[in-house]
PDB file of C-alpha atoms in Angstrom:
ATOM      1  CA  MET A   1     118.711  81.911  99.670  1.00  0.00           C
ATOM      2  CA  ASP A   2     116.875  79.539  98.609  1.00  0.00           C
ATOM      3  CA  ALA A   3     117.154  79.391  94.520  1.00  0.00           C
ATOM      4  CA  PRO A   4     118.921  75.892  93.163  1.00  0.00           C
ATOM      5  CA  SER A   5     122.000  76.997  91.356  1.00  0.00           C
ATOM      6  CA  THR A   6     124.228  74.802  88.827  1.00  0.00           C
ATOM      7  CA  ASN A   7     126.536  76.381  89.751  1.00  0.00           C
ATOM      8  CA  ALA A   8     126.995  75.899  93.796  1.00  0.00           C
ATOM      9  CA  GLY A   9     130.017  74.686  94.892  1.00  0.00           C
ATOM     10  CA  LEU A  10     132.125  76.277  92.357  1.00  0.00           C
ATOM     11  CA  ASP A  11     136.069  75.793  92.295  1.00  0.00           C
ATOM     12  CA  PRO A  12     137.245  79.266  92.336  1.00  0.00           C
ATOM     13  CA  ALA A  13     140.135  77.895  90.214  1.00  0.00           C
ATOM     14  CA  THR A  14     136.317  78.398  87.680  1.00  0.00           C
ATOM     15  CA  TRP A  15     135.872  82.426  88.795  1.00  0.00           C
ATOM     16  CA  PRO A  16     137.707  83.053  85.849  1.00  0.00           C
ATOM     17  CA  ASN A  17     135.258  81.652  83.632  1.00  0.00           C
ATOM     18  CA  VAL A  18     132.300  82.936  85.026  1.00  0.00           C
ATOM     19  CA  ILE A  19     133.751  86.844  85.270  1.00  0.00           C
ATOM     20  CA  GLY A  20     134.512  86.717  81.963  1.00  0.00           C
ATOM     21  CA  GLU A  21     130.426  85.121  81.056  1.00  0.00           C
ATOM     22  CA  ALA A  22     129.660  88.303  83.411  1.00  0.00           C
ATOM     23  CA  ARG A  23     131.566  90.504  80.903  1.00  0.00           C
ATOM     24  CA  SER A  24     129.969  88.952  77.875  1.00  0.00           C
ATOM     25  CA  VAL A  25     126.518  89.890  79.319  1.00  0.00           C
ATOM     26  CA  ALA A  26     127.573  93.159  79.780  1.00  0.00           C
ATOM     27  CA  ASP A  27     129.354  93.725  76.892  1.00  0.00           C
ATOM     28  CA  ALA A  28     126.285  92.826  74.696  1.00  0.00           C
ATOM     29  CA  LEU A  29     123.197  94.496  76.558  1.00  0.00           C
ATOM     30  CA  PRO A  30     123.401  97.304  75.200  1.00  0.00           C
ATOM     31  CA  ALA A  31     122.982  95.976  71.495  1.00  0.00           C
ATOM     32  CA  LEU A  32     120.500  93.166  72.962  1.00  0.00           C
ATOM     33  CA  LEU A  33     118.601  96.334  74.673  1.00  0.00           C
ATOM     34  CA  VAL A  34     118.300  98.157  71.364  1.00  0.00           C
ATOM     35  CA  GLU A  35     116.409  94.840  69.518  1.00  0.00           C
ATOM     36  CA  ALA A  36     114.636  94.447  72.557  1.00  0.00           C
ATOM     37  CA  SER A  37     113.181  97.990  72.119  1.00  0.00           C
ATOM     38  CA  HIS A  38     112.304  96.770  68.646  1.00  0.00           C
ATOM     39  CA  VAL A  39     110.781  93.428  69.307  1.00  0.00           C
ATOM     40  CA  ALA A  40     107.998  95.431  71.698  1.00  0.00           C
ATOM     41  CA  SER A  41     107.647  97.725  69.462  1.00  0.00           C
ATOM     42  CA  SER A  42     106.440  95.714  67.122  1.00  0.00           C
ATOM     43  CA  ILE A  43     103.481  94.139  68.746  1.00  0.00           C
ATOM     44  CA  ILE A  44     102.772  97.064  71.822  1.00  0.00           C
ATOM     45  CA  ALA A  45      99.824  97.984  69.508  1.00  0.00           C
ATOM     46  CA  GLY A  46      97.820  94.952  70.665  1.00  0.00           C
ATOM     47  CA  TRP A  47      99.130  95.528  75.097  1.00  0.00           C
ATOM     48  CA  HIS A  48      96.903  98.026  75.843  1.00  0.00           C
ATOM     49  CA  GLY A  49      95.660  98.538  79.350  1.00  0.00           C
ATOM     50  CA  ARG A  50      92.945  96.494  81.594  1.00  0.00           C
ATOM     51  CA  ARG A  51      90.094  97.501  79.851  1.00  0.00           C
ATOM     52  CA  ARG A  52      87.949  97.255  83.219  1.00  0.00           C
ATOM     53  CA  ALA A  53      86.085  99.495  85.471  1.00  0.00           C
ATOM     54  CA  GLY A  54      88.229 100.507  88.609  1.00  0.00           C
ATOM     55  CA  PRO A  55      90.401 103.254  90.292  1.00  0.00           C
ATOM     56  CA  GLY A  56      92.548 105.159  87.685  1.00  0.00           C
ATOM     57  CA  GLU A  57      93.564 107.874  86.134  1.00  0.00           C
ATOM     58  CA  SER A  58      92.422 107.140  82.063  1.00  0.00           C
ATOM     59  CA  PHE A  59      89.263 107.265  81.117  1.00  0.00           C
ATOM     60  CA  TRP A  60      87.616 104.381  79.973  1.00  0.00           C
ATOM     61  CA  GLN A  61      84.162 104.569  78.662  1.00  0.00           C
ATOM     62  CA  PHE A  62      80.476 106.784  79.993  1.00  0.00           C
ATOM     63  CA  ARG A  63      77.840 104.358  81.355  1.00  0.00           C
ATOM     64  CA  PRO A  64      74.115 104.982  81.990  1.00  0.00           C
ATOM     65  CA  PHE A  65      73.600 105.958  85.655  1.00  0.00           C
ATOM     66  CA  ASN A  66      71.850 103.638  87.175  1.00  0.00           C
ATOM     67  CA  MET A  67      69.862 104.498  89.908  1.00  0.00           C
ATOM     68  CA  GLY A  68      70.955 104.482  93.956  1.00  0.00           C
ATOM     69  CA  GLU A  69      74.377 105.561  93.140  1.00  0.00           C
ATOM     70  CA  PRO A  70      75.239 108.747  93.824  1.00  0.00           C
ATOM     71  CA  ALA A  71      74.575 111.941  91.969  1.00  0.00           C
ATOM     72  CA  LYS A  72      78.645 112.998  91.615  1.00  0.00           C
ATOM     73  CA  ARG A  73      79.274 110.386  89.688  1.00  0.00           C
ATOM     74  CA  ILE A  74      77.224 112.031  87.066  1.00  0.00           C
ATOM     75  CA  ASP A  75      79.730 113.582  84.458  1.00  0.00           C
ATOM     76  CA  TRP A  76      76.620 116.228  83.782  1.00  0.00           C
ATOM     77  CA  ARG A  77      78.727 117.450  80.601  1.00  0.00           C
ATOM     78  CA  ARG A  78      77.634 114.141  78.969  1.00  0.00           C
ATOM     79  CA  SER A  79      74.406 113.399  80.192  1.00  0.00           C
ATOM     80  CA  ALA A  80      73.731 117.499  78.735  1.00  0.00           C
ATOM     81  CA  ARG A  81      73.885 116.098  75.537  1.00  0.00           C
ATOM     82  CA  ASP A  82      70.537 113.914  75.513  1.00  0.00           C
ATOM     83  CA  ASP A  83      67.440 112.589  77.816  1.00  0.00           C
ATOM     84  CA  HIS A  84      69.940 110.511  79.836  1.00  0.00           C
ATOM     85  CA  LEU A  85      72.649 110.626  83.051  1.00  0.00           C
ATOM     86  CA  TYR A  86      75.743 108.626  82.088  1.00  0.00           C
ATOM     87  CA  VAL A  87      78.383 108.296  84.744  1.00  0.00           C
ATOM     88  CA  ARG A  88      82.322 109.064  83.641  1.00  0.00           C
ATOM     89  CA  GLU A  89      84.209 105.156  84.546  1.00  0.00           C
ATOM     90  CA  ARG A  90      87.687 105.261  84.106  1.00  0.00           C
ATOM     91  CA  GLU A  91      89.996 102.232  83.146  1.00  0.00           C
ATOM     92  CA  TRP A  92      91.266  99.988  86.746  1.00  0.00           C
ATOM     93  CA  GLU A  93      94.709 100.394  86.813  1.00  0.00           C
ATOM     94  CA  ALA A  94      96.083  98.414  89.761  1.00  0.00           C
ATOM     95  CA  ALA A  95     100.202  98.020  89.387  1.00  0.00           C
ATOM     96  CA  HIS A  96     100.343  94.098  89.240  1.00  0.00           C
ATOM     97  CA  THR A  97     104.306  92.272  90.175  1.00  0.00           C
ATOM     98  CA  VAL A  98     105.722  90.935  87.667  1.00  0.00           C
ATOM     99  CA  TRP A  99     108.899  89.241  87.933  1.00  0.00           C
ATOM    100  CA  LEU A 100     111.003  88.429  85.371  1.00  0.00           C
ATOM    101  CA  TRP A 101     114.209  86.181  84.812  1.00  0.00           C
ATOM    102  CA  ALA A 102     116.176  85.138  82.125  1.00  0.00           C
ATOM    103  CA  ASP A 103     118.720  81.752  82.031  1.00  0.00           C
ATOM    104  CA  LEU A 104     122.453  83.040  81.818  1.00  0.00           C
ATOM    105  CA  SER A 105     124.219  79.971  83.083  1.00  0.00           C
ATOM    106  CA  PRO A 106     126.854  78.251  80.586  1.00  0.00           C
ATOM    107  CA  SER A 107     124.343  76.291  79.047  1.00  0.00           C
ATOM    108  CA  MET A 108     122.971  78.863  77.371  1.00  0.00           C
ATOM    109  CA  VAL A 109     125.803  80.388  75.808  1.00  0.00           C
ATOM    110  CA  PHE A 110     125.169  77.796  72.639  1.00  0.00           C
ATOM    111  CA  ARG A 111     124.869  79.000  69.213  1.00  0.00           C
ATOM    112  CA  SER A 112     125.038  76.039  66.680  1.00  0.00           C
ATOM    113  CA  ARG A 113     125.058  76.977  62.446  1.00  0.00           C
ATOM    114  CA  LEU A 114     121.690  76.437  61.793  1.00  0.00           C
ATOM    115  CA  SER A 115     120.842  79.608  64.314  1.00  0.00           C
ATOM    116  CA  ASN A 116     121.776  83.662  64.325  1.00  0.00           C
ATOM    117  CA  VAL A 117     121.512  83.794  67.731  1.00  0.00           C
ATOM    118  CA  THR A 118     122.700  82.380  71.385  1.00  0.00           C
ATOM    119  CA  LYS A 119     119.903  81.454  73.509  1.00  0.00           C
ATOM    120  CA  ARG A 120     121.277  83.588  75.975  1.00  0.00           C
ATOM    121  CA  ASP A 121     120.789  86.529  74.316  1.00  0.00           C
ATOM    122  CA  ARG A 122     117.595  85.302  73.076  1.00  0.00           C
ATOM    123  CA  ALA A 123     116.341  84.655  76.373  1.00  0.00           C
ATOM    124  CA  ILE A 124     117.137  88.356  77.088  1.00  0.00           C
ATOM    125  CA  VAL A 125     115.578  89.970  74.322  1.00  0.00           C
ATOM    126  CA  LEU A 126     112.627  88.244  76.054  1.00  0.00           C
ATOM    127  CA  MET A 127     112.660  89.151  78.763  1.00  0.00           C
ATOM    128  CA  LEU A 128     113.657  92.781  78.689  1.00  0.00           C
ATOM    129  CA  ALA A 129     111.076  93.083  75.433  1.00  0.00           C
ATOM    130  CA  MET A 130     108.161  92.078  77.846  1.00  0.00           C
ATOM    131  CA  ALA A 131     109.622  94.444  80.335  1.00  0.00           C
ATOM    132  CA  ASP A 132     109.520  96.824  77.592  1.00  0.00           C
ATOM    133  CA  MET A 133     105.530  95.644  77.349  1.00  0.00           C
ATOM    134  CA  LEU A 134     105.159  95.721  80.879  1.00  0.00           C
ATOM    135  CA  ALA A 135     106.237  98.695  82.021  1.00  0.00           C
ATOM    136  CA  GLU A 136     103.346 100.539  78.479  1.00  0.00           C
ATOM    137  CA  THR A 137     100.513  99.486  81.268  1.00  0.00           C
ATOM    138  CA  GLY A 138     102.354 100.506  84.747  1.00  0.00           C
ATOM    139  CA  GLU A 139     102.895  97.108  85.680  1.00  0.00           C
ATOM    140  CA  ARG A 140     105.379  96.525  88.024  1.00  0.00           C
ATOM    141  CA  ILE A 141     108.899  95.033  87.328  1.00  0.00           C
ATOM    142  CA  GLY A 142     111.500  93.222  88.470  1.00  0.00           C
ATOM    143  CA  LEU A 143     114.374  90.504  88.720  1.00  0.00           C
ATOM    144  CA  PRO A 144     114.303  87.962  91.559  1.00  0.00           C
ATOM    145  CA  GLY A 145     117.337  88.427  94.156  1.00  0.00           C
ATOM    146  CA  LEU A 146     117.964  90.987  92.436  1.00  0.00           C
ATOM    147  CA  THR A 147     116.042  93.938  92.322  1.00  0.00           C
ATOM    148  CA  ARG A 148     112.825  95.349  94.209  1.00  0.00           C
ATOM    149  CA  ALA A 149     109.832  95.686  91.994  1.00  0.00           C
ATOM    150  CA  PHE A 150     109.236  98.756  90.439  1.00  0.00           C
ATOM    151  CA  SER A 151     107.091 100.738  88.077  1.00  0.00           C
ATOM    152  CA  ASP A 152     109.030 102.422  85.514  1.00  0.00           C
ATOM    153  CA  ARG A 153     108.669 103.373  81.847  1.00  0.00           C
ATOM    154  CA  ARG A 154     112.437 102.775  81.643  1.00  0.00           C
ATOM    155  CA  ALA A 155     112.042  99.738  83.492  1.00  0.00           C
ATOM    156  CA  ALA A 156     114.160  97.540  80.322  1.00  0.00           C
ATOM    157  CA  GLU A 157     117.044  99.957  80.813  1.00  0.00           C
ATOM    158  CA  ARG A 158     116.679  99.840  84.868  1.00  0.00           C
ATOM    159  CA  LEU A 159     116.774  95.284  84.293  1.00  0.00           C
ATOM    160  CA  ALA A 160     119.694  95.447  81.737  1.00  0.00           C
ATOM    161  CA  ASP A 161     121.761  97.798  84.217  1.00  0.00           C
ATOM    162  CA  ALA A 162     121.209  95.208  87.131  1.00  0.00           C
ATOM    163  CA  LEU A 163     122.112  92.225  84.969  1.00  0.00           C
ATOM    164  CA  ALA A 164     125.218  94.054  83.553  1.00  0.00           C
ATOM    165  CA  HIS A 165     126.586  93.863  87.567  1.00  0.00           C
ATOM    166  CA  LEU A 166     125.202  89.975  87.244  1.00  0.00           C
ATOM    167  CA  SER A 167     128.397  88.649  89.228  1.00  0.00           C
ATOM    168  CA  LYS A 168     127.640  84.890  89.406  1.00  0.00           C
ATOM    169  CA  PRO A 169     124.750  83.624  86.605  1.00  0.00           C
ATOM    170  CA  VAL A 170     121.819  81.017  87.789  1.00  0.00           C
ATOM    171  CA  ALA A 171     119.606  79.483  85.781  1.00  0.00           C
ATOM    172  CA  LEU A 172     116.752  80.181  88.489  1.00  0.00           C
ATOM    173  CA  PRO A 173     115.905  83.243  90.637  1.00  0.00           C
ATOM    174  CA  ASP A 174     115.415  83.345  93.821  1.00  0.00           C
ATOM    175  CA  THR A 175     112.293  82.496  95.123  1.00  0.00           C
ATOM    176  CA  ALA A 176     112.050  85.216  98.671  1.00  0.00           C
ATOM    177  CA  SER A 177     110.839  87.958  96.991  1.00  0.00           C
ATOM    178  CA  VAL A 178     107.631  86.090  95.392  1.00  0.00           C
ATOM    179  CA  LYS A 179     104.742  87.060  96.559  1.00  0.00           C
ATOM    180  CA  ARG A 180     100.939  85.782  96.531  1.00  0.00           C
ATOM    181  CA  PHE A 181      98.538  87.072  93.236  1.00  0.00           C
ATOM    182  CA  ALA A 182     102.801  87.699  91.514  1.00  0.00           C
ATOM    183  CA  ASP A 183     104.094  86.352  87.932  1.00  0.00           C
ATOM    184  CA  VAL A 184     107.018  84.629  87.621  1.00  0.00           C
ATOM    185  CA  VAL A 185     108.426  84.849  84.176  1.00  0.00           C
ATOM    186  CA  VAL A 186     111.746  82.804  83.707  1.00  0.00           C
ATOM    187  CA  VAL A 187     113.644  82.195  80.160  1.00  0.00           C
ATOM    188  CA  SER A 188     115.561  79.404  80.120  1.00  0.00           C
ATOM    189  CA  ASP A 189     116.084  75.796  78.373  1.00  0.00           C
ATOM    190  CA  PHE A 190     115.609  73.776  81.447  1.00  0.00           C
ATOM    191  CA  LEU A 191     118.318  71.482  80.378  1.00  0.00           C
ATOM    192  CA  ASP A 192     118.984  71.812  84.767  1.00  0.00           C
ATOM    193  CA  PRO A 193     118.215  67.882  86.768  1.00  0.00           C
ATOM    194  CA  LEU A 194     114.944  67.869  86.954  1.00  0.00           C
ATOM    195  CA  GLU A 195     115.343  67.275  90.536  1.00  0.00           C
ATOM    196  CA  ASP A 196     116.246  70.586  90.841  1.00  0.00           C
ATOM    197  CA  ILE A 197     113.223  72.338  88.221  1.00  0.00           C
ATOM    198  CA  ALA A 198     110.861  70.913  90.667  1.00  0.00           C
ATOM    199  CA  ALA A 199     111.913  71.948  93.750  1.00  0.00           C
ATOM    200  CA  TRP A 200     112.110  75.252  92.112  1.00  0.00           C
ATOM    201  CA  ILE A 201     108.885  75.517  90.570  1.00  0.00           C
ATOM    202  CA  SER A 202     107.384  73.873  94.175  1.00  0.00           C
ATOM    203  CA  ARG A 203     108.964  76.979  96.333  1.00  0.00           C
ATOM    204  CA  VAL A 204     107.400  79.000  93.815  1.00  0.00           C
ATOM    205  CA  ALA A 205     103.938  77.282  93.512  1.00  0.00           C
ATOM    206  CA  ALA A 206     103.701  77.519  97.774  1.00  0.00           C
ATOM    207  CA  THR A 207     103.780  81.593  97.287  1.00  0.00           C
ATOM    208  CA  GLY A 208     100.918  81.601  95.815  1.00  0.00           C
ATOM    209  CA  ALA A 209     102.292  83.263  92.547  1.00  0.00           C
ATOM    210  CA  ARG A 210     102.365  82.085  89.194  1.00  0.00           C
ATOM    211  CA  GLY A 211     104.989  81.271  86.674  1.00  0.00           C
ATOM    212  CA  HIS A 212     104.881  81.006  83.323  1.00  0.00           C
ATOM    213  CA  LEU A 213     108.299  78.820  81.639  1.00  0.00           C
ATOM    214  CA  VAL A 214     109.859  79.715  78.452  1.00  0.00           C
ATOM    215  CA  GLN A 215     112.064  76.527  76.902  1.00  0.00           C
ATOM    216  CA  VAL A 216     114.513  78.023  74.454  1.00  0.00           C
ATOM    217  CA  LEU A 217     116.274  75.379  72.542  1.00  0.00           C
ATOM    218  CA  ASP A 218     119.078  75.100  69.442  1.00  0.00           C
ATOM    219  CA  PRO A 219     117.363  73.952  66.899  1.00  0.00           C
ATOM    220  CA  ILE A 220     120.361  71.211  66.782  1.00  0.00           C
ATOM    221  CA  GLU A 221     119.568  70.516  69.922  1.00  0.00           C
ATOM    222  CA  GLU A 222     116.371  68.996  68.709  1.00  0.00           C
ATOM    223  CA  THR A 223     117.170  67.580  65.481  1.00  0.00           C
ATOM    224  CA  PHE A 224     121.261  66.414  66.550  1.00  0.00           C
ATOM    225  CA  PRO A 225     122.554  65.900  62.944  1.00  0.00           C
ATOM    226  CA  PHE A 226     125.332  64.385  63.819  1.00  0.00           C
ATOM    227  CA  ASP A 227     127.505  61.957  62.153  1.00  0.00           C
ATOM    228  CA  GLY A 228     130.458  59.896  62.802  1.00  0.00           C
ATOM    229  CA  ARG A 229     133.003  60.439  65.437  1.00  0.00           C
ATOM    230  CA  ILE A 230     132.077  63.612  67.568  1.00  0.00           C
ATOM    231  CA  GLU A 231     133.241  64.932  70.991  1.00  0.00           C
ATOM    232  CA  PHE A 232     130.407  66.782  73.193  1.00  0.00           C
ATOM    233  CA  SER A 233     131.495  69.393  76.554  1.00  0.00           C
ATOM    234  CA  ASP A 234     129.426  70.263  79.176  1.00  0.00           C
ATOM    235  CA  PRO A 235     129.806  73.738  79.900  1.00  0.00           C
ATOM    236  CA  GLU A 236     127.943  73.695  82.939  1.00  0.00           C
ATOM    237  CA  LEU A 237     130.774  70.881  84.696  1.00  0.00           C
ATOM    238  CA  GLY A 238     133.472  70.595  81.776  1.00  0.00           C
ATOM    239  CA  LEU A 239     132.760  66.880  81.099  1.00  0.00           C
ATOM    240  CA  ARG A 240     133.740  65.735  77.054  1.00  0.00           C
ATOM    241  CA  LEU A 241     132.267  62.819  75.526  1.00  0.00           C
ATOM    242  CA  THR A 242     133.338  61.487  72.315  1.00  0.00           C
ATOM    243  CA  ALA A 243     131.073  59.861  70.004  1.00  0.00           C
ATOM    244  CA  GLY A 244     133.091  56.991  67.669  1.00  0.00           C
ATOM    245  CA  ARG A 245     129.591  57.254  65.514  1.00  0.00           C
ATOM    246  CA  ALA A 246     127.372  59.982  66.851  1.00  0.00           C
ATOM    247  CA  GLU A 247     124.346  58.405  64.302  1.00  0.00           C
ATOM    248  CA  GLN A 248     124.009  55.968  66.626  1.00  0.00           C
ATOM    249  CA  TRP A 249     123.018  57.830  69.126  1.00  0.00           C
ATOM    250  CA  ARG A 250     120.461  60.274  67.628  1.00  0.00           C
ATOM    251  CA  GLU A 251     117.362  57.767  68.645  1.00  0.00           C
ATOM    252  CA  ASP A 252     118.537  57.687  72.249  1.00  0.00           C
ATOM    253  CA  TYR A 253     119.233  60.818  72.597  1.00  0.00           C
ATOM    254  CA  GLN A 254     115.991  62.425  70.442  1.00  0.00           C
ATOM    255  CA  ASN A 255     113.422  60.310  73.146  1.00  0.00           C
ATOM    256  CA  ARG A 256     115.894  61.319  76.371  1.00  0.00           C
ATOM    257  CA  LEU A 257     115.257  65.166  75.201  1.00  0.00           C
ATOM    258  CA  GLU A 258     111.733  64.877  74.623  1.00  0.00           C
ATOM    259  CA  ALA A 259     111.011  62.958  78.096  1.00  0.00           C
ATOM    260  CA  HIS A 260     112.973  65.726  80.058  1.00  0.00           C
ATOM    261  CA  ARG A 261     110.861  68.382  78.739  1.00  0.00           C
ATOM    262  CA  ALA A 262     107.609  66.054  78.605  1.00  0.00           C
ATOM    263  CA  GLU A 263     108.097  66.364  82.530  1.00  0.00           C
ATOM    264  CA  VAL A 264     109.381  70.158  82.331  1.00  0.00           C
ATOM    265  CA  ARG A 265     106.069  70.968  80.882  1.00  0.00           C
ATOM    266  CA  ASP A 266     103.737  68.544  83.341  1.00  0.00           C
ATOM    267  CA  MET A 267     105.556  70.145  86.301  1.00  0.00           C
ATOM    268  CA  ALA A 268     104.385  73.195  84.988  1.00  0.00           C
ATOM    269  CA  ARG A 269     100.945  71.516  83.924  1.00  0.00           C
ATOM    270  CA  ARG A 270     100.266  70.199  87.652  1.00  0.00           C
ATOM    271  CA  ALA A 271     101.493  73.628  89.616  1.00  0.00           C
ATOM    272  CA  GLY A 272      98.818  75.612  86.873  1.00  0.00           C
ATOM    273  CA  TRP A 273     101.185  77.339  84.947  1.00  0.00           C
ATOM    274  CA  THR A 274     102.012  77.941  81.879  1.00  0.00           C
ATOM    275  CA  TYR A 275     104.504  76.314  79.435  1.00  0.00           C
ATOM    276  CA  PHE A 276     106.044  77.031  75.846  1.00  0.00           C
ATOM    277  CA  LEU A 277     109.155  75.702  73.323  1.00  0.00           C
ATOM    278  CA  HIS A 278     110.346  78.249  71.614  1.00  0.00           C
ATOM    279  CA  HIS A 279     113.221  77.941  68.458  1.00  0.00           C
ATOM    280  CA  THR A 280     116.340  79.993  68.289  1.00  0.00           C
ATOM    281  CA  ASP A 281     116.088  80.011  64.717  1.00  0.00           C
ATOM    282  CA  ARG A 282     112.017  81.476  65.392  1.00  0.00           C
ATOM    283  CA  PRO A 283     111.651  85.267  65.197  1.00  0.00           C
ATOM    284  CA  ALA A 284     111.643  86.745  69.407  1.00  0.00           C
ATOM    285  CA  SER A 285     108.092  87.790  68.544  1.00  0.00           C
ATOM    286  CA  GLU A 286     106.099  84.177  68.662  1.00  0.00           C
ATOM    287  CA  PRO A 287     107.029  83.791  72.228  1.00  0.00           C
ATOM    288  CA  LEU A 288     106.199  86.982  73.618  1.00  0.00           C
ATOM    289  CA  LEU A 289     102.576  87.014  71.711  1.00  0.00           C
ATOM    290  CA  VAL A 290     102.030  84.336  73.901  1.00  0.00           C
ATOM    291  CA  LEU A 291     103.189  85.367  76.998  1.00  0.00           C
ATOM    292  CA  HIS A 292     101.105  88.581  76.355  1.00  0.00           C
ATOM    293  CA  SER A 293      97.899  86.276  75.827  1.00  0.00           C
ATOM    294  CA  ALA A 294      98.588  83.845  79.335  1.00  0.00           C
ATOM    295  CA  LEU A 295      99.829  87.162  81.355  1.00  0.00           C
ATOM    296  CA  SER A 296      96.763  89.129  80.211  1.00  0.00           C
ATOM    297  CA  GLY A 297      94.234  85.891  80.934  1.00  0.00           C
ATOM    298  CA  ALA A 298      96.508  86.168  84.509  1.00  0.00           C
ATOM    299  CA  LEU A 299      95.616  90.018  84.880  1.00  0.00           C
ATOM    300  CA  ASP A 300      91.926  89.339  84.422  1.00  0.00           C
ATOM    301  CA  VAL A 301      92.227  86.045  86.785  1.00  0.00           C
ATOM    302  CA  MET A 302      93.532  88.793  89.520  1.00  0.00           C
ATOM    303  CA  GLN A 303      91.397  91.606  88.912  1.00  0.00           C
ATOM    304  CA  SER A 304      87.884  89.373  89.072  1.00  0.00           C
ATOM    305  CA  GLY A 305      89.298  88.001  92.707  1.00  0.00           C
ATOM    306  CA  GLY A 306      90.694  85.201  91.820  1.00  0.00           C
ATOM    307  CA  ALA A 307      93.592  83.323  93.328  1.00  0.00           C
TER     308      ALA A 307
END
């Protein structure tokens, strides 16, 4: 499989921790699924069909009959109401494939005193809520490398079940199943090495798919409000670093984080993708509304024959 992983070459001694993290995800999923359903329900009224004429089962509108069209398209019952001929149009309902991914790597299992939720749990809620919303319009949804793409009103439950059986958390998903015209939504802190992120974006972009990156950060990761002697630990590599006077590191740290974030944002822009920043102390509905707008625009391009 060609996806990069910050856990590649994992030492067997660390597998108990990996198994523990997988069990933690499985234990949290039922509550997160309920939360995702509530979040999706709060904004799902704005997520309707394609609003475009085409093959489908749902009635959209009547329009005047145009000379040269087959007479069998005339809706005679509606036309009998006045002196005009009308055609019954149905709404365009061809299924579109959207691959969803939530980063479950160790760096996501973080929550500070400034937030009520870990980055991992927020990422899962966003992914499952998006699955709920997409399922309402019959889109094909899947977890790249874990499931096939499918259309099911119970899509969120099926994705949650697949995540519950995930044995090895990775930051970025496999790309083998991603095809042209699909959309790929990844929710992550994107704190991995920039070269890994760039290589993954290049592989997805080469398929002709569109990407949407949602960077999730805890507010304390932005503000760095630490003073005095502080020990920092790397959840990915287990490294530890002690600062004698942490407040002296604040400006350099914030500059480095901003540079990293700007580079991820620029990578997305160069690929023609979308990028959003979300903090875990903000409502989950905010990035969902932005994703709704971005995906709706992508669907409009696809319907009109764009790449």
